Structure formats: C-alpha cells, structure tokens
Amino acid sequence: MKARAVTNFVAQFGIDIALNPELTVEKNGRFYLVNAALKPLMVRSDFFYAGVFLGKAKEGKFFPSFNLLSIIAKKDAARIVVGSKAAWLFICGRPILAKSVLRVFGSGKKNTHVLVLNEFGECLGFGRIVGNLRDKGAMDEIAVRNVSDVGDFLRRER
Amino acid sequence: MSGKEFYQNRYQQLGYTLQEVKLRQAIRINNTNAKGKKIIERLASLGVHLEKIPFLQSGYWVVDSKVSAGATAEYLLGLYSIQEAAAQIPVSLFSDLKGKKVLDCAAAPGGKTVQLADIMENTGGIVALDVDKRRLAALGNHLERCHVANAVVYLLDARQAPTLGIKFDRVLVDAPCSGNYAADRDWFKNRTQKDIERNAAAQREILTKAVECLSDHGELVYSTCSLEPEEDELNMDWAIKQLNVEIQEIDCYGNSGLTNVFGKQLDSSVARCKRIWPGETQGFFVCKLKRSKTQ
C-alpha cells in the first residue's frame, strides 16, 4: 500500500479517501495522483512532477500538499472557518485565536488536526487544536497552532 | 557588434524607433479555479485595481495596488497568475485544447503550462519539459499552487522530445531566446550578435524536433520574447522551407511579421506571424504552424 502515508494523514481529519492504486504513483517519497488521460503520457519513470501532487513522506512523517488539503476540505473533514484578518495572519504563519473562529466542523478536540478555511470556504492550510474552540471565556487565547499554510509558496522561493 | 546604438540602428532598419518602455504588471485569471469567485471584486477590496487587457481573454493590467499582487491569498490559492501580457498570447492561439495531448517544450517556470491546463480545464494531458533542474522546482510549485492536475514534467532537453515516442495534438515552443530590452534593463550591455546567432541555431534544432513530435493535423505555436529577426522571421522562413510546415493565419495583438529583413526577401506567408514591438507590452514574436498539406 504505497499510498498509506496519504490515507493515514487524511484519516486524522475524520475522513477516508479512496486512492486508485493504479493511478497513485510514488517518486522519491513524493506521492502523485494521475488521471487516465495523463497515464499514457508518463512513458518515462524519471518524471519530476505528475498529475496532482499529494504530499511527501520524509523520515516517517507525511507532509501534505495544498492540493491534498483542498481535496479533503471539499469532503466532511474536521475544519474551522476563520474571519478575514485571522485568515491573513494564518497565511503569514501565525496561529488562530479562539475569537477568530467563525465556525467549527468536527470534534474540535484538543491535540487534533484541523483544516483552516477562509470565509469563502477555501483551504489555507491546517493546524493543531491547542485551545478550547468553543469556550467563550478564552476568546483571546490561541486556539489553533499553525502547522502549514499556503504562504509557504512564497517562503519556498526565497 | 553590440551596444545600444547598434541595436537602435537595426530596429530602425526594421521600422521601429527605440523607445523607453515601462512594463505594466499583468495578471491572468485562472478560470478553472476562479469560477464563481468574483475574483475582480475580491482583489478590488484588497486595493488591487485591475483593467481588462483588450486583446486577451483573461488578462488584466494591475492599474494600482496597495498590496503586492504576488502575495495575496487569492494568488496563493491559484485563482490568478502573474503573467506578462504578451506572454499570455501564445497559448491563446491554439484551437480546441480540451482533451488534447500537449507538449510544452521549454516549460519552466510554468506560466504557460498553467495557462494550458486552465484552458484545458485539466482534461487531456500536458508533457512539460525543461532542461534546467533549478527552474523545475519553480515549475512544480506553480503547478501545485494553481491545482494543475493534467501535467507530467520531465527534466529533458526539448531536442530529446522525440525519444518520448508520443505524437502530440498541440506543441508549444516558447523557445529559449535572447530576450528584449523592455524586459531586461541591461539587455544592450549583455547581448551580442553572437549570442543571437547561437540562440537562433538552438531554436532551429528545437523546432525540428518539436515538428517531429507533432501529429499530422496538429498545431504548433512558436514564440520568443526576442526582437531579433534571426530568432523570429528568419527562423520561420527557414522552417517552412526545411520542415514541411505552413504558417497559419492568426488573429491576435501585434504587427504582421517582416517579409523583408535587411534586404533579404522572405516567403510572403511569414507576414502571418505577429511581431510585437515594445510599447503596451514587452517585445514578442509569435506564430502558428501546421504540417504542410503538400508533402
């Protein structure tokens, strides 16, 4: 099961995804999902990138791509929706304060992972819940620590 | 043979008076990702004001911006790309891209690959090649950011493309070229005729192999951001004589290709190419080829 790293990661968000093993390819620890039209064009095994990049496994840890996060955000994954200011700060690598959380989908339990969505329902990344998302008395406290956000596209190219 | 005066004289002979150009930043909406998202309004609310580029379907000038257009959430989510206006033209010349097999010969950093995928709505497949490993990383990031799902990327010189053994319906040769002064402040200092001749020769080699990969009824778009006729009209004149291809009529921004270059008369069909002198955009050259019917 070459894609177990992917499915195990996704399961943390309370959902399962079915990856067709015929169309899931691994290259140097990087996982890609290709489609039936693209597969015949993959005539060489030494490709650099193919189809939808799902993420990479390194030293036993899985680092999801933003494509994968977007795919699972469209399913019933554990997620929070945050306001525009918090969304921007999150992209800049900052955590989410409890008062910025507009909606919570999923258990909201501490020490679980949660996708972070903006008000348009677009996935900005994910984080780890460290505070009580629903406690009205802790509104100024950090609720979600940033694990990964789309601002990474800028940071990568520095 | 180099320097500003030398090229100024050359361009004068070709009918263009050198002018200073301040390039305007342009973006291209990725329609597949931005569908129904009111992207223009969202950017306006951030202080990014746009003006439609009249000769492009999804291109906008950034008229005024309070933030960097390359650092908004909308950009990071792949709803648009930053792509110079003239550079948006080549991909727009292909007909009927959906579901097709497409070869992108010199793909990095990926602006045109993403544009292809967007118009194809992630159907069919793109084989994107580049010879520079470092630039492939930028290409990969670009594909991920814009949620491209139908491309496979190889570290491969376009001159090796026939080794893939695939016949493509559409081939994009956005050829590595000498560039132009509007996009490079030091262009006149850095370029010589020798560079231009070397680039033109490499372009002919790429073009030869790209035509080999083209299916019988396929379309090939050739473009450069060079103003030098050796890389543009002279190469196209060579191609129609050597590669059994015909230049197609295209309807896009730009002037007709030159058919008389420094006294040399070229095939009249070279006028179907488009030459864009710097002004509204950077300098550019583009044309569309098909296999000749009379082989």
XYZ file of C-alpha atoms in Angstrom:
453
model
C 0.000 0.000 0.000
C 2.235 2.758 -1.268
C -0.335 5.445 -0.547
C -0.835 4.533 3.096
C 1.075 7.625 4.199
C -1.549 9.701 2.389
C -4.616 7.867 3.651
C -3.297 7.766 7.219
C -2.766 11.505 7.149
C -6.245 12.148 5.793
C -7.799 9.898 8.449
C -6.647 12.393 11.103
C -9.323 14.721 9.767
C -12.060 12.153 10.313
C -12.482 11.090 6.691
C -11.360 8.375 4.306
C -10.303 8.872 0.739
C -10.064 6.099 -1.796
C -6.966 6.349 -3.951
C -6.903 4.144 -7.013
C -3.608 2.255 -6.673
C -3.287 2.163 -10.474
C -3.326 5.945 -10.592
C -1.347 6.728 -7.434
C 2.361 6.951 -8.062
C 5.300 7.495 -5.749
C 8.573 9.048 -6.789
C 11.348 9.631 -4.250
C 8.884 9.733 -1.360
C 6.580 12.135 -3.219
C 3.053 10.968 -3.994
C 1.052 11.914 -7.073
C -2.442 11.132 -8.251
C -2.668 10.937 -12.016
C -5.686 10.509 -14.247
C -6.363 8.025 -17.001
C -5.633 10.566 -19.749
C -2.256 11.510 -18.294
C -1.023 7.991 -17.529
C -0.260 7.076 -21.177
C 1.931 10.174 -21.408
C 4.061 9.019 -18.472
C 6.338 6.990 -20.689
C 9.424 7.516 -18.546
C 9.782 6.691 -14.881
C 12.107 9.624 -14.177
C 9.419 12.297 -14.110
C 9.839 15.331 -11.877
C 6.157 16.034 -11.227
C 2.912 14.406 -12.365
C -0.821 14.983 -12.013
C -1.944 16.111 -8.583
C 0.883 16.308 -6.057
C -0.452 14.811 -2.817
C 2.484 15.305 -0.491
C 5.785 13.826 0.537
C 6.919 11.328 3.146
C 10.190 12.010 4.861
C 11.716 10.227 7.848
C 8.393 8.610 8.703
C 6.465 11.866 8.609
C 3.994 12.911 5.940
C 3.888 16.477 4.634
C 0.662 17.079 2.703
C 0.446 19.238 -0.371
C -2.054 22.070 -0.534
C -3.769 20.153 -3.322
C -4.463 17.288 -0.916
C -5.714 19.685 1.769
C -8.040 21.301 -0.776
C -9.366 17.914 -1.835
C -10.218 16.878 1.717
C -11.608 20.329 2.533
C -14.351 19.610 -0.006
C -15.274 16.479 1.949
C -16.519 16.388 5.515
C -13.086 16.914 7.067
C -12.528 18.458 10.505
C -12.227 22.155 9.773
C -12.703 25.638 11.067
C -13.740 28.781 9.240
C -11.986 31.972 10.267
C -12.505 35.678 9.601
C -10.553 37.644 7.027
C -7.965 39.166 9.389
C -7.213 35.831 11.023
C -7.050 34.215 7.565
C -4.362 36.674 6.514
C -2.384 36.229 9.726
C -2.602 32.467 9.332
C -1.112 32.697 5.827
C 1.711 34.687 7.415
C 2.409 31.714 9.681
C 0.551 32.949 12.764
C -1.802 30.911 14.998
C -5.580 31.321 15.182
C -7.151 32.928 18.238
C -10.396 31.442 19.528
C -12.265 34.689 18.871
C -11.418 34.483 15.158
C -13.073 31.115 14.683
C -16.431 31.628 12.998
C -17.491 28.002 12.600
C -16.247 24.595 13.694
C -16.908 21.345 11.824
C -15.820 18.141 13.548
C -14.985 17.302 17.145
C -12.814 20.346 17.838
C -10.871 18.221 20.347
C -7.504 19.417 21.619
C -4.393 17.959 20.002
C -6.206 17.009 16.812
C -5.526 18.450 13.389
C -7.971 20.762 11.715
C -8.131 22.418 8.305
C -8.288 26.199 8.305
C -10.685 27.738 5.783
C -11.406 31.349 4.939
C -14.900 32.785 4.663
C -15.033 31.726 1.008
C -14.530 28.089 2.005
C -11.001 27.979 0.577
C -8.440 25.908 2.423
C -5.498 27.970 3.658
C -3.665 25.152 5.406
C -4.012 23.202 8.607
C -3.148 23.419 12.260
C -3.295 21.637 15.578
C -6.002 22.497 18.061
C -4.384 23.651 21.313
C -7.226 25.522 22.975
C -10.931 25.262 23.510
C -12.646 26.391 20.324
C -15.992 26.856 21.973
C -15.087 28.340 25.360
C -16.454 31.889 25.405
C -14.167 32.724 28.318
C -10.979 32.061 26.340
C -11.588 34.195 23.277
C -8.176 35.901 23.272
C -6.247 32.673 23.622
C -4.579 30.690 20.891
C -6.945 28.001 19.671
C -5.065 26.550 16.693
C -1.330 26.447 16.111
C -0.248 26.824 12.509
C 1.308 23.679 11.057
C 1.271 24.532 7.369
C -0.242 27.332 5.287
C -0.320 28.457 1.654
C 2.087 31.303 2.449
C 4.634 28.524 2.129
C 4.588 29.079 -1.655
C 6.241 32.443 -1.043
C 8.612 31.177 1.622
C 9.817 28.308 -0.604
C 11.062 30.655 -3.304
C 13.045 32.972 -1.055
C 28.503 44.025 -32.873
C 26.598 45.028 -29.795
C 25.558 48.027 -27.743
C 22.509 50.220 -27.685
C 23.396 52.238 -30.783
C 23.949 49.126 -32.874
C 20.545 47.701 -31.985
C 18.847 51.074 -32.249
C 20.043 51.220 -35.869
C 18.988 47.657 -36.527
C 15.484 48.265 -35.196
C 15.278 51.475 -37.202
C 16.008 49.486 -40.348
C 13.158 47.153 -39.382
C 10.769 50.067 -38.927
C 10.839 50.601 -35.168
C 12.147 53.595 -33.311
C 13.549 52.540 -29.967
C 11.530 53.868 -27.058
C 11.804 53.546 -23.312
C 9.108 51.224 -22.023
C 7.800 50.851 -18.504
C 6.221 47.439 -18.344
C 2.837 47.259 -16.663
C 2.215 44.351 -14.355
C -0.369 41.959 -15.715
C -2.271 39.036 -14.274
C -4.233 36.209 -15.845
C -7.300 34.812 -14.127
C -7.165 31.031 -13.773
C -10.777 30.470 -14.756
C -10.863 26.816 -13.744
C -10.029 27.767 -10.147
C -11.720 31.171 -10.006
C -15.097 30.171 -11.443
C -17.866 31.901 -9.499
C -15.434 33.508 -7.037
C -15.819 37.169 -8.019
C -12.077 37.491 -8.146
C -12.041 41.023 -9.597
C -14.208 42.305 -6.748
C -12.185 40.425 -4.152
C -8.954 41.952 -5.407
C -10.548 45.410 -5.519
C -11.499 45.017 -1.857
C -7.804 44.453 -1.113
C -6.832 47.569 -3.045
C -5.719 45.749 -6.217
C -7.402 47.592 -9.076
C -7.451 45.977 -12.485
C -8.156 46.987 -16.041
C -9.118 44.446 -18.689
C -6.457 43.939 -21.354
C -8.490 44.381 -24.531
C -6.623 41.809 -26.601
C -6.660 38.999 -24.032
C -9.495 36.827 -22.812
C -8.486 36.537 -19.158
C -5.741 39.140 -18.818
C -5.823 42.296 -16.709
C -3.399 45.113 -16.108
C -2.728 45.918 -12.455
C -3.548 49.626 -12.530
C -2.948 50.346 -8.892
C -2.238 48.142 -5.921
C -1.912 48.709 -2.196
C -0.505 45.213 -1.743
C 1.827 43.027 -3.761
C -0.239 41.175 -6.361
C 2.085 38.234 -5.815
C 1.330 37.910 -2.123
C -2.444 37.860 -1.762
C -4.385 34.835 -0.527
C -6.093 34.759 -3.926
C -2.720 34.434 -5.649
C -1.537 31.764 -3.217
C -4.760 29.847 -3.815
C -4.099 29.816 -7.564
C -7.057 31.973 -8.542
C -4.789 34.031 -10.782
C -1.223 34.096 -12.050
C 1.131 36.964 -12.685
C 1.925 36.770 -16.379
C 3.160 39.499 -18.684
C 0.525 40.490 -21.229
C 2.327 39.422 -24.417
C 3.339 36.150 -22.767
C -0.361 35.303 -22.471
C -0.796 35.319 -26.262
C 0.913 32.087 -27.472
C -1.284 29.604 -25.590
C -4.408 31.537 -26.613
C -3.664 30.758 -30.280
C -4.306 27.026 -30.032
C -7.724 25.859 -31.118
C -9.769 23.387 -29.138
C -7.324 22.367 -26.383
C -9.689 20.347 -24.218
C -8.822 16.675 -24.021
C -5.736 17.066 -26.203
C -2.182 15.738 -25.835
C 0.030 18.793 -25.497
C 3.800 19.189 -25.472
C 5.268 22.241 -23.727
C 8.870 22.252 -24.930
C 10.564 24.731 -22.578
C 8.099 24.948 -19.747
C 9.763 26.463 -16.673
C 8.822 28.496 -14.729
C 5.401 27.314 -15.844
C 3.230 30.348 -16.604
C 2.201 28.957 -19.969
C 1.876 25.377 -18.665
C -0.627 26.602 -16.085
C -2.423 28.608 -18.780
C -2.650 25.479 -20.956
C -4.054 23.444 -18.055
C -6.541 26.201 -17.286
C -7.888 26.345 -20.837
C -7.910 22.536 -20.970
C -9.831 22.549 -17.656
C -7.407 19.864 -16.502
C -8.546 17.441 -19.224
C -6.193 15.614 -21.581
C -2.523 15.737 -20.741
C 0.466 18.046 -20.938
C 4.056 16.871 -21.152
C 6.179 19.755 -19.874
C 9.921 19.706 -20.485
C 12.730 21.832 -19.218
C 16.456 21.401 -19.162
C 17.170 23.413 -16.009
C 16.697 21.443 -12.790
C 16.507 24.527 -10.558
C 13.752 26.012 -12.691
C 11.795 22.757 -12.451
C 11.288 23.397 -8.723
C 9.617 26.713 -9.576
C 7.527 24.920 -12.187
C 6.428 22.302 -9.639
C 5.442 25.000 -7.135
C 3.497 26.820 -9.832
C 1.603 23.659 -10.802
C 0.790 22.876 -7.167
C -0.314 26.431 -6.364
C -2.624 26.512 -9.375
C -4.010 22.997 -8.788
C -2.884 21.706 -12.158
C -3.852 18.041 -12.464
C -3.022 17.118 -16.050
C 0.712 17.689 -16.473
C 3.759 15.463 -16.268
C 7.125 17.199 -16.030
C 10.465 15.858 -17.195
C 13.977 17.206 -16.846
C 14.655 16.875 -20.549
C 16.082 18.983 -23.341
C 13.343 19.691 -25.880
C 15.734 18.384 -28.539
C 15.209 14.966 -26.950
C 11.407 15.164 -27.132
C 11.092 12.590 -29.956
C 12.599 9.961 -27.624
C 9.293 10.062 -25.718
C 7.683 8.347 -28.721
C 4.482 10.380 -28.457
C 2.692 12.291 -31.215
C 1.120 15.426 -29.787
C -2.012 17.266 -30.929
C -0.597 20.607 -29.807
C 3.019 21.656 -29.348
C 4.163 24.862 -27.691
C 7.690 26.004 -28.495
C 8.154 29.068 -26.331
C 11.774 28.982 -27.276
C 14.685 29.976 -25.039
C 15.758 33.255 -26.629
C 17.838 36.400 -26.308
C 15.025 38.326 -24.629
C 14.458 42.019 -25.229
C 15.431 45.334 -23.763
C 11.971 46.100 -22.384
C 12.152 43.151 -20.012
C 15.854 43.424 -19.165
C 17.426 46.734 -18.180
C 20.920 45.537 -19.030
C 19.979 43.906 -22.306
C 22.063 46.190 -24.525
C 25.107 45.671 -22.325
C 24.810 41.924 -22.212
C 23.801 40.845 -25.701
C 25.888 40.414 -28.832
C 25.084 39.185 -32.312
C 26.996 36.018 -31.491
C 24.514 35.216 -28.688
C 21.653 35.858 -31.033
C 23.039 33.586 -33.733
C 23.730 30.846 -31.185
C 20.194 31.111 -29.817
C 18.701 31.112 -33.305
C 20.574 27.911 -34.143
C 19.372 26.231 -30.924
C 15.813 27.329 -31.725
C 16.016 25.688 -35.148
C 17.168 22.461 -33.505
C 14.294 22.580 -31.005
C 11.800 23.405 -33.723
C 12.999 20.494 -35.862
C 12.451 18.029 -33.027
C 9.171 19.655 -31.986
C 7.789 19.238 -35.514
C 8.806 15.557 -35.362
C 6.537 15.198 -32.327
C 3.548 16.883 -33.982
C 0.631 14.721 -35.134
C -0.478 15.040 -38.758
C -3.266 17.513 -38.040
C -1.633 19.073 -35.008
C -0.863 22.708 -34.288
C 2.488 24.110 -33.211
C 2.838 27.571 -31.709
C 6.306 29.094 -31.816
C 7.113 32.165 -29.756
C 10.049 34.128 -28.453
C 10.418 37.313 -26.474
C 13.247 38.331 -28.788
C 13.061 41.240 -31.221
C 15.854 39.853 -33.358
C 14.685 38.602 -36.765
C 17.246 35.775 -36.679
C 15.191 34.222 -33.871
C 11.851 35.147 -35.369
C 11.021 35.730 -39.048
C 14.275 34.269 -40.385
C 13.747 31.103 -38.373
C 10.170 30.826 -39.629
C 11.289 31.352 -43.219
C 13.810 28.557 -42.651
C 11.137 26.324 -41.035
C 8.686 26.491 -43.929
C 11.466 25.633 -46.364
C 13.092 22.873 -44.296
C 10.431 21.300 -42.103
C 7.378 20.955 -44.358
C 5.257 23.254 -42.264
C 2.953 26.115 -43.177
C 2.380 29.306 -41.263
C -1.264 29.754 -40.289
C -3.267 32.962 -40.116
C -3.644 34.111 -36.513
C -5.820 36.800 -35.064
C -4.044 38.449 -32.170
C -2.384 41.632 -30.972
C 0.743 42.677 -32.883
C 2.032 43.695 -36.304
C 2.493 41.432 -39.305
C 5.785 39.572 -39.435
C 8.519 41.179 -41.501
C 8.935 39.769 -45.006
C 11.993 41.800 -45.886
C 14.777 41.641 -43.334
C 17.857 43.742 -44.010
C 17.259 43.364 -47.752
C 16.561 39.631 -47.664
C 13.153 38.757 -49.110
C 11.318 36.086 -47.093
C 8.371 33.885 -48.008
C 5.227 36.000 -48.112
C 3.490 33.729 -45.571
C 5.901 34.975 -42.884
C 3.646 38.051 -42.766
C 1.109 35.816 -40.975
C 3.389 35.801 -37.921
C 2.927 38.553 -35.340
C 5.748 40.794 -34.192
C 5.118 42.865 -31.087
C 7.452 45.792 -30.613
C 7.784 47.012 -27.004
C 5.150 49.532 -26.019
C 1.966 48.292 -24.395
C 3.790 45.038 -23.655
C 7.317 43.684 -23.793
C 8.724 42.666 -27.165
C 7.385 39.399 -28.528
C 7.061 37.242 -31.611
C 4.508 34.520 -32.184
C 3.227 32.311 -34.964
C 1.289 29.131 -35.531
C 2.442 26.265 -37.740
C 0.808 23.178 -39.172
C 2.246 20.395 -41.234
C 2.207 21.275 -44.884
C -0.604 19.659 -46.902
C 1.712 19.156 -49.850
C 4.480 16.903 -48.500
